Amino acid sequence: MEKDIVIQVEHLSKSFKNEAALRELNFSVRSGEIFGFLGPSGSGKTTTIKILTGQLAQTSGKAMVLGKPVEQINESIYEQVGIVTDNSGIYERMTVYSNMKFFANILGVEKERIDTLLTRVGLLEHKDKVASNLSKGMAQRLVLARALLHQPKVLFLDEPTSGLDPSTAIAIHELLSELSESGTAIFLTTHNMDEATKLCDHVALLNEGVIVEHGAPKALTLKYNQNKSYQILLKNEKEFTLPHCEETGKKINQWIENDELVTIHSNEPTLEKVFIELTGRELQ
């Protein structure tokens, strides 16, 4: 059974002083899907999130979240949406726990959920720390925990693991995967293509306000794998990179028959290489 569309974007454009920031965007996101919106800084990712969350008006086109046009987003929609951006406000003079408790009261969430979420984002042992004393990474984790208090149907994440250490980033990835499995749709912006490949069901590659390609990460890397090759390691510790051809196939079969083969895997382009091929620029 096909899942419901929770974000629908058609011909969405945005200009600032006659300069196009977004041009004719088209995409949709279904419940339980992790959708990666990928591109370098300045490509239009944050502008798109601001439009989808009712913080900025589009110049033309249509965008709907949970069945409501973004121009009409109100409290009933915000109660079903979580937003994590660099400027997501936390009260710096309050402790980590007090911040969570304050928003839990507003959202009508049971207090028991606070400790559960703080544990998941690695902040429980820091719950009595004043927010102004948190590192950038810890503050980011607090914003994420706060955004999850009310178990939103749609979660918008703007570079959610930027500045986090690898172990915390992995914990966040696991949490996002669990949210997806429970039905939460996640709209994720990042310039980290490895993160997108691991997490996302579908991605859109954004360059200078234009979606240059979209699809499942695996499908995109296969689509642009024009020069397929194989990395081969033999028992004598010799290693080869061989092209995809009939001659290579014969060699592989011979090594297998002679019990000489240790490992073989195909070399496929990464999403980052696909992006560079399409745009001529890197994700910085």
PDB file of N, CA and C in Angstrom, residues 168-208:
ATOM      1  N   THR A 168      28.248  10.394  18.070  1.00  0.00           N
ATOM      2  CA  THR A 168      26.957  11.058  18.259  1.00  0.00           C
ATOM      3  C   THR A 168      26.185  11.097  16.949  1.00  0.00           C
ATOM      4  N   ALA A 169      26.891  11.335  15.850  1.00  0.00           N
ATOM      5  CA  ALA A 169      26.234  11.354  14.539  1.00  0.00           C
ATOM      6  C   ALA A 169      25.592  10.003  14.241  1.00  0.00           C
ATOM      7  N   ILE A 170      26.285   8.917  14.585  1.00  0.00           N
ATOM      8  CA  ILE A 170      25.734   7.577  14.370  1.00  0.00           C
ATOM      9  C   ILE A 170      24.473   7.382  15.207  1.00  0.00           C
ATOM     10  N   ALA A 171      24.508   7.845  16.464  1.00  0.00           N
ATOM     11  CA  ALA A 171      23.331   7.731  17.339  1.00  0.00           C
ATOM     12  C   ALA A 171      22.149   8.509  16.759  1.00  0.00           C
ATOM     13  N   ILE A 172      22.429   9.689  16.198  1.00  0.00           N
ATOM     14  CA  ILE A 172      21.368  10.489  15.581  1.00  0.00           C
ATOM     15  C   ILE A 172      20.815   9.768  14.355  1.00  0.00           C
ATOM     16  N   HIS A 173      21.692   9.175  13.560  1.00  0.00           N
ATOM     17  CA  HIS A 173      21.248   8.419  12.386  1.00  0.00           C
ATOM     18  C   HIS A 173      20.313   7.282  12.795  1.00  0.00           C
ATOM     19  N   GLU A 174      20.674   6.573  13.860  1.00  0.00           N
ATOM     20  CA  GLU A 174      19.839   5.464  14.337  1.00  0.00           C
ATOM     21  C   GLU A 174      18.475   5.969  14.781  1.00  0.00           C
ATOM     22  N   LEU A 175      18.466   7.107  15.465  1.00  0.00           N
ATOM     23  CA  LEU A 175      17.209   7.692  15.930  1.00  0.00           C
ATOM     24  C   LEU A 175      16.338   8.096  14.745  1.00  0.00           C
ATOM     25  N   LEU A 176      16.933   8.702  13.730  1.00  0.00           N
ATOM     26  CA  LEU A 176      16.176   9.128  12.553  1.00  0.00           C
ATOM     27  C   LEU A 176      15.605   7.924  11.808  1.00  0.00           C
ATOM     28  N   SER A 177      16.368   6.848  11.735  1.00  0.00           N
ATOM     29  CA  SER A 177      15.879   5.635  11.077  1.00  0.00           C
ATOM     30  C   SER A 177      14.681   5.060  11.826  1.00  0.00           C
ATOM     31  N   GLU A 178      14.730   5.088  13.149  1.00  0.00           N
ATOM     32  CA  GLU A 178      13.607   4.611  13.963  1.00  0.00           C
ATOM     33  C   GLU A 178      12.372   5.481  13.744  1.00  0.00           C
ATOM     34  N   LEU A 179      12.582   6.796  13.680  1.00  0.00           N
ATOM     35  CA  LEU A 179      11.463   7.709  13.435  1.00  0.00           C
ATOM     36  C   LEU A 179      10.818   7.421  12.085  1.00  0.00           C
ATOM     37  N   SER A 180      11.657   7.186  11.093  1.00  0.00           N
ATOM     38  CA  SER A 180      11.153   6.868   9.760  1.00  0.00           C
ATOM     39  C   SER A 180      10.318   5.594   9.782  1.00  0.00           C
ATOM     40  N   GLU A 181      10.810   4.578  10.464  1.00  0.00           N
ATOM     41  CA  GLU A 181      10.090   3.307  10.546  1.00  0.00           C
ATOM     42  C   GLU A 181       8.748   3.457  11.253  1.00  0.00           C
ATOM     43  N   SER A 182       8.665   4.432  12.161  1.00  0.00           N
ATOM     44  CA  SER A 182       7.406   4.655  12.884  1.00  0.00           C
ATOM     45  C   SER A 182       6.434   5.526  12.087  1.00  0.00           C
ATOM     46  N   GLY A 183       6.866   6.002  10.901  1.00  0.00           N
ATOM     47  CA  GLY A 183       5.952   6.758  10.040  1.00  0.00           C
ATOM     48  C   GLY A 183       6.253   8.229   9.882  1.00  0.00           C
ATOM     49  N   THR A 184       7.245   8.750  10.610  1.00  0.00           N
ATOM     50  CA  THR A 184       7.597  10.167  10.480  1.00  0.00           C
ATOM     51  C   THR A 184       8.314  10.405   9.153  1.00  0.00           C
ATOM     52  N   ALA A 185       7.865  11.410   8.410  1.00  0.00           N
ATOM     53  CA  ALA A 185       8.563  11.825   7.191  1.00  0.00           C
ATOM     54  C   ALA A 185       9.675  12.787   7.585  1.00  0.00           C
ATOM     55  N   ILE A 186      10.857  12.589   7.031  1.00  0.00           N
ATOM     56  CA  ILE A 186      12.009  13.423   7.388  1.00  0.00           C
ATOM     57  C   ILE A 186      12.552  14.104   6.137  1.00  0.00           C
ATOM     58  N   PHE A 187      12.569  15.433   6.173  1.00  0.00           N
ATOM     59  CA  PHE A 187      13.137  16.239   5.087  1.00  0.00           C
ATOM     60  C   PHE A 187      14.481  16.739   5.581  1.00  0.00           C
ATOM     61  N   LEU A 188      15.537  16.213   4.981  1.00  0.00           N
ATOM     62  CA  LEU A 188      16.896  16.404   5.490  1.00  0.00           C
ATOM     63  C   LEU A 188      17.735  17.181   4.486  1.00  0.00           C
ATOM     64  N   THR A 189      18.291  18.317   4.903  1.00  0.00           N
ATOM     65  CA  THR A 189      19.245  19.006   4.038  1.00  0.00           C
ATOM     66  C   THR A 189      20.655  18.724   4.541  1.00  0.00           C
ATOM     67  N   THR A 190      21.561  18.526   3.606  1.00  0.00           N
ATOM     68  CA  THR A 190      22.951  18.272   3.977  1.00  0.00           C
ATOM     69  C   THR A 190      23.845  18.456   2.759  1.00  0.00           C
ATOM     70  N   HIS A 191      25.123  18.707   3.010  1.00  0.00           N
ATOM     71  CA  HIS A 191      26.098  18.638   1.920  1.00  0.00           C
ATOM     72  C   HIS A 191      26.988  17.411   2.115  1.00  0.00           C
ATOM     73  N   ASN A 192      26.615  16.570   3.105  1.00  0.00           N
ATOM     74  CA  ASN A 192      27.359  15.343   3.395  1.00  0.00           C
ATOM     75  C   ASN A 192      26.732  14.183   2.611  1.00  0.00           C
ATOM     76  N   MET A 193      27.329  13.846   1.481  1.00  0.00           N
ATOM     77  CA  MET A 193      26.751  12.826   0.610  1.00  0.00           C
ATOM     78  C   MET A 193      26.823  11.423   1.214  1.00  0.00           C
ATOM     79  N   ASP A 194      27.840  11.152   2.027  1.00  0.00           N
ATOM     80  CA  ASP A 194      27.918   9.847   2.693  1.00  0.00           C
ATOM     81  C   ASP A 194      26.737   9.669   3.639  1.00  0.00           C
ATOM     82  N   GLU A 195      26.428  10.722   4.391  1.00  0.00           N
ATOM     83  CA  GLU A 195      25.282  10.692   5.294  1.00  0.00           C
ATOM     84  C   GLU A 195      23.998  10.433   4.519  1.00  0.00           C
ATOM     85  N   ALA A 196      23.840  11.122   3.404  1.00  0.00           N
ATOM     86  CA  ALA A 196      22.632  10.963   2.598  1.00  0.00           C
ATOM     87  C   ALA A 196      22.510   9.551   2.033  1.00  0.00           C
ATOM     88  N   THR A 197      23.627   8.994   1.593  1.00  0.00           N
ATOM     89  CA  THR A 197      23.612   7.649   1.023  1.00  0.00           C
ATOM     90  C   THR A 197      23.172   6.619   2.060  1.00  0.00           C
ATOM     91  N   LYS A 198      23.647   6.764   3.298  1.00  0.00           N
ATOM     92  CA  LYS A 198      23.308   5.822   4.363  1.00  0.00           C
ATOM     93  C   LYS A 198      21.859   5.976   4.824  1.00  0.00           C
ATOM     94  N   LEU A 199      21.379   7.216   4.888  1.00  0.00           N
ATOM     95  CA  LEU A 199      20.101   7.492   5.536  1.00  0.00           C
ATOM     96  C   LEU A 199      18.899   7.541   4.605  1.00  0.00           C
ATOM     97  N   CYS A 200      19.078   8.122   3.427  1.00  0.00           N
ATOM     98  CA  CYS A 200      17.923   8.582   2.645  1.00  0.00           C
ATOM     99  C   CYS A 200      17.331   7.513   1.727  1.00  0.00           C
ATOM    100  N   ASP A 201      16.000   7.537   1.638  1.00  0.00           N
ATOM    101  CA  ASP A 201      15.293   6.696   0.672  1.00  0.00           C
ATOM    102  C   ASP A 201      15.374   7.310  -0.721  1.00  0.00           C
ATOM    103  N   HIS A 202      15.223   8.620  -0.776  1.00  0.00           N
ATOM    104  CA  HIS A 202      15.336   9.358  -2.033  1.00  0.00           C
ATOM    105  C   HIS A 202      16.094  10.653  -1.779  1.00  0.00           C
ATOM    106  N   VAL A 203      16.745  11.158  -2.823  1.00  0.00           N
ATOM    107  CA  VAL A 203      17.468  12.420  -2.708  1.00  0.00           C
ATOM    108  C   VAL A 203      17.176  13.286  -3.929  1.00  0.00           C
ATOM    109  N   ALA A 204      17.322  14.601  -3.735  1.00  0.00           N
ATOM    110  CA  ALA A 204      17.314  15.555  -4.842  1.00  0.00           C
ATOM    111  C   ALA A 204      18.622  16.328  -4.761  1.00  0.00           C
ATOM    112  N   LEU A 205      19.330  16.424  -5.870  1.00  0.00           N
ATOM    113  CA  LEU A 205      20.601  17.147  -5.921  1.00  0.00           C
ATOM    114  C   LEU A 205      20.330  18.563  -6.405  1.00  0.00           C
ATOM    115  N   LEU A 206      20.660  19.528  -5.549  1.00  0.00           N
ATOM    116  CA  LEU A 206      20.336  20.932  -5.804  1.00  0.00           C
ATOM    117  C   LEU A 206      21.602  21.717  -6.112  1.00  0.00           C
ATOM    118  N   ASN A 207      21.566  22.469  -7.204  1.00  0.00           N
ATOM    119  CA  ASN A 207      22.699  23.319  -7.567  1.00  0.00           C
ATOM    120  C   ASN A 207      22.180  24.660  -8.077  1.00  0.00           C
ATOM    121  N   GLU A 208      22.578  25.730  -7.400  1.00  0.00           N
ATOM    122  CA  GLU A 208      22.173  27.086  -7.772  1.00  0.00           C
ATOM    123  C   GLU A 208      20.661  27.195  -7.953  1.00  0.00           C
TER     124      GLU A 208
END
